[in-house]
Amino acid sequence: MTPSEALRAAADQFRAGRPAAAAALCQAVLRAVPDQPEALHLLGVAAAALGRLAAAERALSLAVAVRPDWAEAWGNLALLMRRGGRHAEAARLQDRAVRLAPGSAEARLNRGTTRLLLGEPARAEADFREAARLAPADPRPYHGLGVALRQQGRLAASLGAQRRALLLRPDHADAQRELGHAKRQAGDLPGAQEAYRRAARLAPRSGEAAGDLLAVSLALCDWRRYDVQVRCLKDCIDGDGGVVPPLLPLAVDTTAAQQDRAARRFYATLAGPAADPAPPLPARPAAPGGRLHVGYLSADFHDHATAHLTAELFELHDRSRFLVSAFSYGPDDGSAMRARLVRAFDRFHDIAGAGTGAVAALMAAEGVDILVDLKGWTRGARPDLLVRRLAPVQAAWLGYPGPSGCPHMDYLIGDGVVTPPSHQPHYRERLVLLPDAYQPNDRRRPAGDAVPDRAACGLPPAGFVFCCFNAAFKITPALFDAWMRLLARVPGSVLWLLAPHPEAAAALRREAAARGVDDGRLVFAPRLPLAGHLARYRLADLCLDTSPYTGHTTTSDALWMGAPVVTLLGETFASRVAASLLIAAGLPETVARSLPEYEETALALAREPDTLAAFRRRLEAARARSPLWDTPRFARHLEQAYRTMWDRHAAGLPPEPFAVPPLPP
C-alpha cells in the first residue's frame, strides 16, 4: 500500500468511526514520509477523538508548522486548545484560521463560540452573524447568535435567532433550552416552561433540561409533577444522569452531600472545561501603606438585596489596614444605592462586558490580594470569572448558600449554624466560621415607622396575619400543606404573600381551594420600594419561613422590623440561614427541628398574643444590642478572617478551616 493509499484508507477508517485504526495508518504513512501534513493532521484529529490530547496537540502543531497556510488545521488545533480550557490560545489560533479562510462559516462559528466562553458576547455576535451569512441553512450560527444576544440583554432578537435555528432544525434541543432561557429572562415563565418541556422531550437524558423545567415549574408554583421532577433531579445527582444546575438542588429536599456532588459535577463537566487553566499569578504591586487589598466581585452592586445587606459593611472597612475594591459586572441602574456603593469603595471598577482576560489583567494590575465572590452560581453570575484563579486567595461569601465545586475557591465564609464543622466534607472550600451570623446588615436601611393601612394593603380589617415575603420558587407542596392547616386552625386568619408571577398566584389560589381553604384568604402584596416594603411588616403578626430554601435578606428584613419568624432548621446551608439569623437576633425559640414542630410553634404563637408581643418587643430592643445588628463588630470579624487567610498564604501554608474568635460587643 502506497502512502497515498494508506492515507485514503485512514480517512475512510476515521469516517467509519474507527479513530484508532486511522491513527495507526497515519503513523505508518509518517514512518514512510516524515512530516506529511495530511497524515499529521488526521493523526491529530484521530488522537483527539481517542482522548489523547497531548499526542493530538503534537501532531496538529507539526501539521501547521509544515503547512502554515492550512486554515482547517489551525482551526482543529484551536478546537483542541478550547477542549483543554485554553480559550485565549484558541481564540488566537482561530483568528489565524479566519484570516486564512475568510469565507469559512465553520471558522467564524468556532471563533464565536470561543468568544462566548471568554465572556465577549458582542464580538461573538459579529462572528455568528457572518457565519449565518456564509451558511444560511445551518442552524448552529443562529443558535450561537441567540446566546450572544441574550447575554447582552437583547431578548427579542435572541428569541428571533433561536426560532430561526429551530425552523432549520426542529429537533435542536439546545436551541429549545436557549429559547426557554430568553423567555424566562423576559418574564414569560409559561413560555419558558413550554420551551423547557420540549427540550426535555428532545433530550430525555439531559440533567440540564430536566433541571430547567423543574426550576421554572417551581417559579410558577406548578406542582403537578413535583414529586416526579424532584425524584428525577436526585437520580441525576446520585447516578450518572447528567449535569444539574447547582442552584436548583438548594430549593428542594436534597442532602449536603448531594448538593456538593451536583456542584462538583457541574464544575467538572461544564464550568471547569470552559475556563483557561489558572496561570501563575504575576507579581503584584503592594497596596499603599502595606494594606491588604480585598476585591469584591458581584453583579449586584445596585438596588439589590445583596447591596441592602452589605452597603454599610463596605463603608466600615478599616482603611488603615485594608484597601477595598469593587469589580461590578452587573447593571448601573442609576439608583441611590448604586451611588452609595460607588462612594463606599476605595476603587469601583465597572467590568460589565469585559472579557475574562481583561478582568484577570485588571485584577493583577490592581494587586488584589483576596478576591471575595458574592454571586456563586446564582442568576447573573459569570462562570468564566468564578472558575479562574484571579487572585492569590479567593473566598466565596454571602450570595450563594452552598458548595461551588470549584477548586480555585479557597474558602467559604459561614458561621457555626449554616456551616458547622461537620459539614466540611461536603465542601471543596475550607470553611471559615464567623461568630454569630455570617450575614451582615445595614443599619441605615429604613425603619418604616409609619404603619400602613390594612385595607390599602388588601388585608381584612381584623384577623391574624401570617406572612411570607420569600420568593415563590421557595414554596414547596409540603410547606404549603402546613400553611393551609394553619389557616384552617386559626379562624379569620390570612396568608400574606409577596406577589409572584400572575400564573403562580393563580396556581397558589387553586392549591388553596384544593385543600379546602377559601382562596380569598391568600393576599398578595405588590412589589414596592424598600421603605414601603419594610413598613408592611408592621401589619404582619407572624412570618412563616420557607424550607428547605429559607429566607435570607427577607428574614433580616422581618427581624429588623420586629416581626417574629418561625423557621425550620434543615441539614444544608440554604436551609439553616434563617435559623442563624434568629439565633443571632436573640430569638432561638422560633427555630423548629421538624415540620410538625414548625406548625405547632406557629399555631401556639397565633393563639398566644402576649408571647408574640413579647417576642416583638425583644426584636425591637435587639436593634440596639444584638450581634445581628452590630455591623462595626461584624466588619472587624470579617477583616480578621481576611487577615488569617492572607497570613496562611504568605507563610506558604495551604487553606485550612478556622473559626474567628468573637470580639466584645
Coordinates of C-alpha atoms in Angstrom, one line a residue, residues 166-421:
L166 CA -35.5 25.7 15.2
L167 CA -37.0 26.4 11.9
L168 CA -33.9 24.9 10.3
R169 CA -33.7 22.1 12.7
P170 CA -36.8 21.4 14.8
D171 CA -35.1 18.8 17.0
H172 CA -32.4 21.2 18.2
A173 CA -32.6 20.6 22.0
D174 CA -30.1 23.3 22.8
A175 CA -32.0 25.9 20.8
Q176 CA -35.1 24.9 22.7
R177 CA -33.3 25.4 26.0
E178 CA -32.0 28.8 24.9
L179 CA -35.4 29.8 23.8
G180 CA -36.5 28.9 27.3
H181 CA -33.7 31.0 28.8
A182 CA -34.6 34.0 26.8
K183 CA -38.3 33.8 27.6
R184 CA -37.5 33.3 31.3
Q185 CA -35.2 36.3 31.3
A186 CA -38.0 38.3 29.6
G187 CA -40.5 37.3 32.3
D188 CA -42.5 34.9 30.1
L189 CA -42.4 32.0 32.6
P190 CA -45.2 29.9 30.9
G191 CA -43.5 30.3 27.6
A192 CA -40.2 29.3 29.2
Q193 CA -41.8 26.2 30.8
E194 CA -43.1 25.0 27.4
A195 CA -39.7 25.5 25.8
Y196 CA -38.0 23.6 28.5
R197 CA -40.6 20.9 28.3
R198 CA -39.8 20.5 24.6
A199 CA -36.1 20.5 25.3
A200 CA -36.6 17.7 27.9
R201 CA -38.5 15.6 25.4
L202 CA -35.8 16.1 22.8
A203 CA -33.0 15.3 25.3
P204 CA -34.6 13.0 27.9
R205 CA -31.2 12.1 29.4
S206 CA -30.2 15.7 29.9
G207 CA -30.0 16.7 33.6
E208 CA -29.8 20.4 32.5
A209 CA -33.0 20.2 30.5
A210 CA -34.8 18.5 33.4
G211 CA -33.4 21.0 35.9
D212 CA -34.5 24.0 33.8
L213 CA -38.0 22.5 33.6
L214 CA -38.1 22.0 37.4
A215 CA -36.8 25.5 38.1
V216 CA -39.4 27.3 36.1
S217 CA -42.1 25.0 37.4
L218 CA -41.1 26.0 41.0
A219 CA -41.3 29.7 40.0
L220 CA -44.8 29.1 38.6
C221 CA -45.8 27.1 41.7
D222 CA -46.8 24.3 39.3
W223 CA -46.6 21.2 41.4
R224 CA -48.4 18.8 39.2
R225 CA -45.3 16.7 38.6
Y226 CA -43.3 17.9 41.6
D227 CA -42.5 14.5 43.1
V228 CA -41.6 13.0 39.7
Q229 CA -39.4 16.0 38.8
V230 CA -37.6 16.1 42.2
R231 CA -37.0 12.3 42.1
C232 CA -35.6 12.8 38.6
L233 CA -33.3 15.5 39.9
K234 CA -32.0 13.3 42.7
D235 CA -31.5 10.4 40.3
C236 CA -29.4 12.7 38.1
I237 CA -27.3 13.7 41.1
D238 CA -26.9 10.2 42.6
G239 CA -26.4 8.4 39.3
D240 CA -24.8 9.3 36.1
G241 CA -27.8 11.1 34.8
G242 CA -26.2 14.3 33.6
V243 CA -25.4 17.7 34.9
V244 CA -27.8 19.6 37.2
P245 CA -27.5 23.4 37.6
P246 CA -26.1 23.6 41.2
L247 CA -28.5 26.3 42.5
L248 CA -31.5 24.0 41.9
P249 CA -30.8 21.3 44.5
L250 CA -30.8 24.0 47.2
A251 CA -34.5 24.6 46.6
V252 CA -35.7 21.0 47.1
D253 CA -35.1 18.3 49.6
T254 CA -31.5 17.3 49.0
T255 CA -28.7 16.5 51.3
A256 CA -25.4 18.4 51.7
A257 CA -23.6 15.5 50.0
Q258 CA -26.0 15.7 47.0
Q259 CA -25.5 19.4 46.7
D260 CA -21.7 19.0 46.8
R261 CA -21.9 16.2 44.2
A262 CA -24.1 18.3 41.9
A263 CA -21.7 21.3 42.2
R264 CA -18.6 19.3 41.6
R265 CA -20.1 17.6 38.5
F266 CA -21.2 20.9 37.2
Y267 CA -17.7 22.3 37.5
A268 CA -16.0 19.2 36.1
T269 CA -18.3 18.9 33.1
L270 CA -19.3 22.4 32.2
A271 CA -17.7 25.2 34.2
G272 CA -14.2 23.9 34.6
P273 CA -13.6 22.9 30.9
A274 CA -14.9 26.3 30.0
A275 CA -12.0 28.0 31.8
D276 CA -8.4 28.6 30.9
P277 CA -6.2 26.8 33.4
A278 CA -5.1 29.1 36.2
P279 CA -1.7 30.6 35.3
P280 CA 0.9 31.6 37.8
L281 CA -0.1 35.0 39.1
P282 CA 2.3 37.8 38.2
A283 CA 4.0 39.9 40.9
R284 CA 1.5 42.4 42.2
P285 CA 2.2 45.9 43.5
A286 CA 1.6 46.3 47.2
A287 CA -1.3 48.3 48.3
P288 CA -0.5 51.8 49.6
G289 CA 0.8 51.6 53.2
G290 CA 1.1 47.9 53.1
R291 CA -2.7 47.4 53.4
L292 CA -4.3 44.2 52.4
H293 CA -6.2 44.6 49.1
V294 CA -9.6 43.0 49.2
G295 CA -11.7 42.9 46.0
Y296 CA -15.4 42.1 45.9
L297 CA -16.8 40.6 42.7
S298 CA -20.5 40.8 42.0
A299 CA -23.3 41.6 39.6
D300 CA -25.4 43.1 42.4
F301 CA -23.8 46.5 43.1
H302 CA -27.1 48.3 42.5
D303 CA -30.6 48.3 44.1
H304 CA -30.5 44.7 45.0
A305 CA -30.9 42.6 48.1
T306 CA -27.2 41.8 48.4
A307 CA -26.4 45.6 48.4
H308 CA -29.1 46.2 51.0
L309 CA -27.2 43.9 53.3
T310 CA -23.6 44.9 52.6
A311 CA -23.5 48.7 51.9
E312 CA -22.7 49.7 55.5
L313 CA -20.1 46.9 55.8
F314 CA -18.2 48.3 52.8
E315 CA -18.3 51.8 54.3
L316 CA -17.0 50.5 57.7
H317 CA -13.9 48.6 56.5
D318 CA -10.8 49.8 58.3
R319 CA -9.0 51.8 55.6
S320 CA -5.8 51.9 57.7
R321 CA -5.4 48.1 57.2
F322 CA -7.5 47.4 54.1
L323 CA -7.8 48.7 50.5
V324 CA -11.3 47.7 49.3
S325 CA -12.3 47.5 45.6
A326 CA -15.5 46.6 43.8
F327 CA -15.5 44.7 40.5
S328 CA -19.0 45.1 39.2
Y329 CA -20.3 43.2 36.1
G330 CA -24.0 44.0 36.7
P331 CA -26.1 46.9 35.5
D332 CA -25.7 50.5 36.6
D333 CA -29.3 51.3 37.5
G334 CA -28.7 54.9 38.4
S335 CA -30.2 54.3 41.9
A336 CA -29.2 56.0 45.1
M337 CA -27.9 52.6 46.3
R338 CA -25.5 52.4 43.3
A339 CA -24.2 55.9 44.0
R340 CA -23.7 54.9 47.7
L341 CA -21.8 51.8 46.8
V342 CA -19.5 53.7 44.4
R343 CA -18.7 56.0 47.3
A344 CA -18.3 53.1 49.7
F345 CA -15.3 51.5 47.9
D346 CA -11.8 52.9 47.5
R347 CA -12.0 51.8 43.9
F348 CA -15.0 50.9 41.9
H349 CA -14.4 49.1 38.6
D350 CA -17.3 48.6 36.2
I351 CA -16.3 45.4 34.3
A352 CA -19.6 44.8 32.6
G353 CA -18.9 43.5 29.1
A354 CA -15.2 43.0 29.8
G355 CA -13.8 39.6 28.8
T356 CA -12.2 37.2 31.2
G357 CA -8.6 38.0 30.1
A358 CA -9.2 41.7 30.5
V359 CA -10.7 41.2 34.0
A360 CA -7.7 39.0 35.0
A361 CA -5.2 41.6 33.8
L362 CA -7.1 44.3 35.7
M363 CA -7.0 42.4 38.9
A364 CA -3.3 41.6 38.5
A365 CA -2.5 45.3 37.8
E366 CA -4.6 46.4 40.8
G367 CA -2.8 44.0 43.0
V368 CA -5.8 42.3 44.5
D369 CA -4.7 40.0 47.4
I370 CA -8.0 38.4 48.3
L371 CA -11.0 38.2 45.9
V372 CA -14.4 37.7 47.5
D373 CA -17.1 36.3 45.2
L374 CA -20.6 37.5 46.2
K375 CA -22.5 35.6 43.5
G376 CA -21.5 31.9 43.2
W377 CA -23.9 30.1 40.8
T378 CA -26.8 32.5 41.3
R379 CA -28.6 34.2 38.4
G380 CA -26.4 36.7 36.6
A381 CA -23.1 35.0 37.6
R382 CA -20.1 35.0 35.4
P383 CA -18.8 31.4 35.4
D384 CA -15.9 32.4 33.2
L385 CA -14.7 34.5 36.2
L386 CA -15.8 32.3 39.0
V387 CA -13.7 29.3 37.8
R388 CA -10.5 31.3 37.3
R389 CA -7.7 31.9 39.7
L390 CA -7.9 35.7 39.7
A391 CA -6.2 36.5 43.0
P392 CA -3.8 34.6 45.3
V393 CA -6.6 33.9 47.8
Q394 CA -10.2 33.5 46.8
A395 CA -13.3 33.2 49.0
A396 CA -17.0 32.7 48.5
W397 CA -19.4 34.6 50.7
L398 CA -23.0 35.6 51.0
G399 CA -24.6 35.3 47.6
Y400 CA -24.6 31.5 47.2
P401 CA -25.6 29.3 50.2
G402 CA -23.9 26.1 49.1
P403 CA -20.7 24.5 47.8
S404 CA -19.3 25.8 44.5
G405 CA -17.5 22.6 43.5
C406 CA -14.7 24.9 42.2
P407 CA -11.1 24.1 43.2
H408 CA -10.0 27.7 42.8
M409 CA -12.3 28.9 45.7
D410 CA -10.1 28.5 48.7
Y411 CA -12.5 29.5 51.4
L412 CA -16.3 29.7 52.1
I413 CA -17.3 32.2 54.8
G414 CA -20.1 30.9 57.0
D415 CA -20.9 30.5 60.7
G416 CA -21.4 27.7 63.2
V417 CA -25.1 27.3 62.3
V418 CA -25.1 27.5 58.5
T419 CA -21.8 25.6 58.0
P420 CA -21.0 23.6 61.1
P421 CA -17.5 22.0 61.1

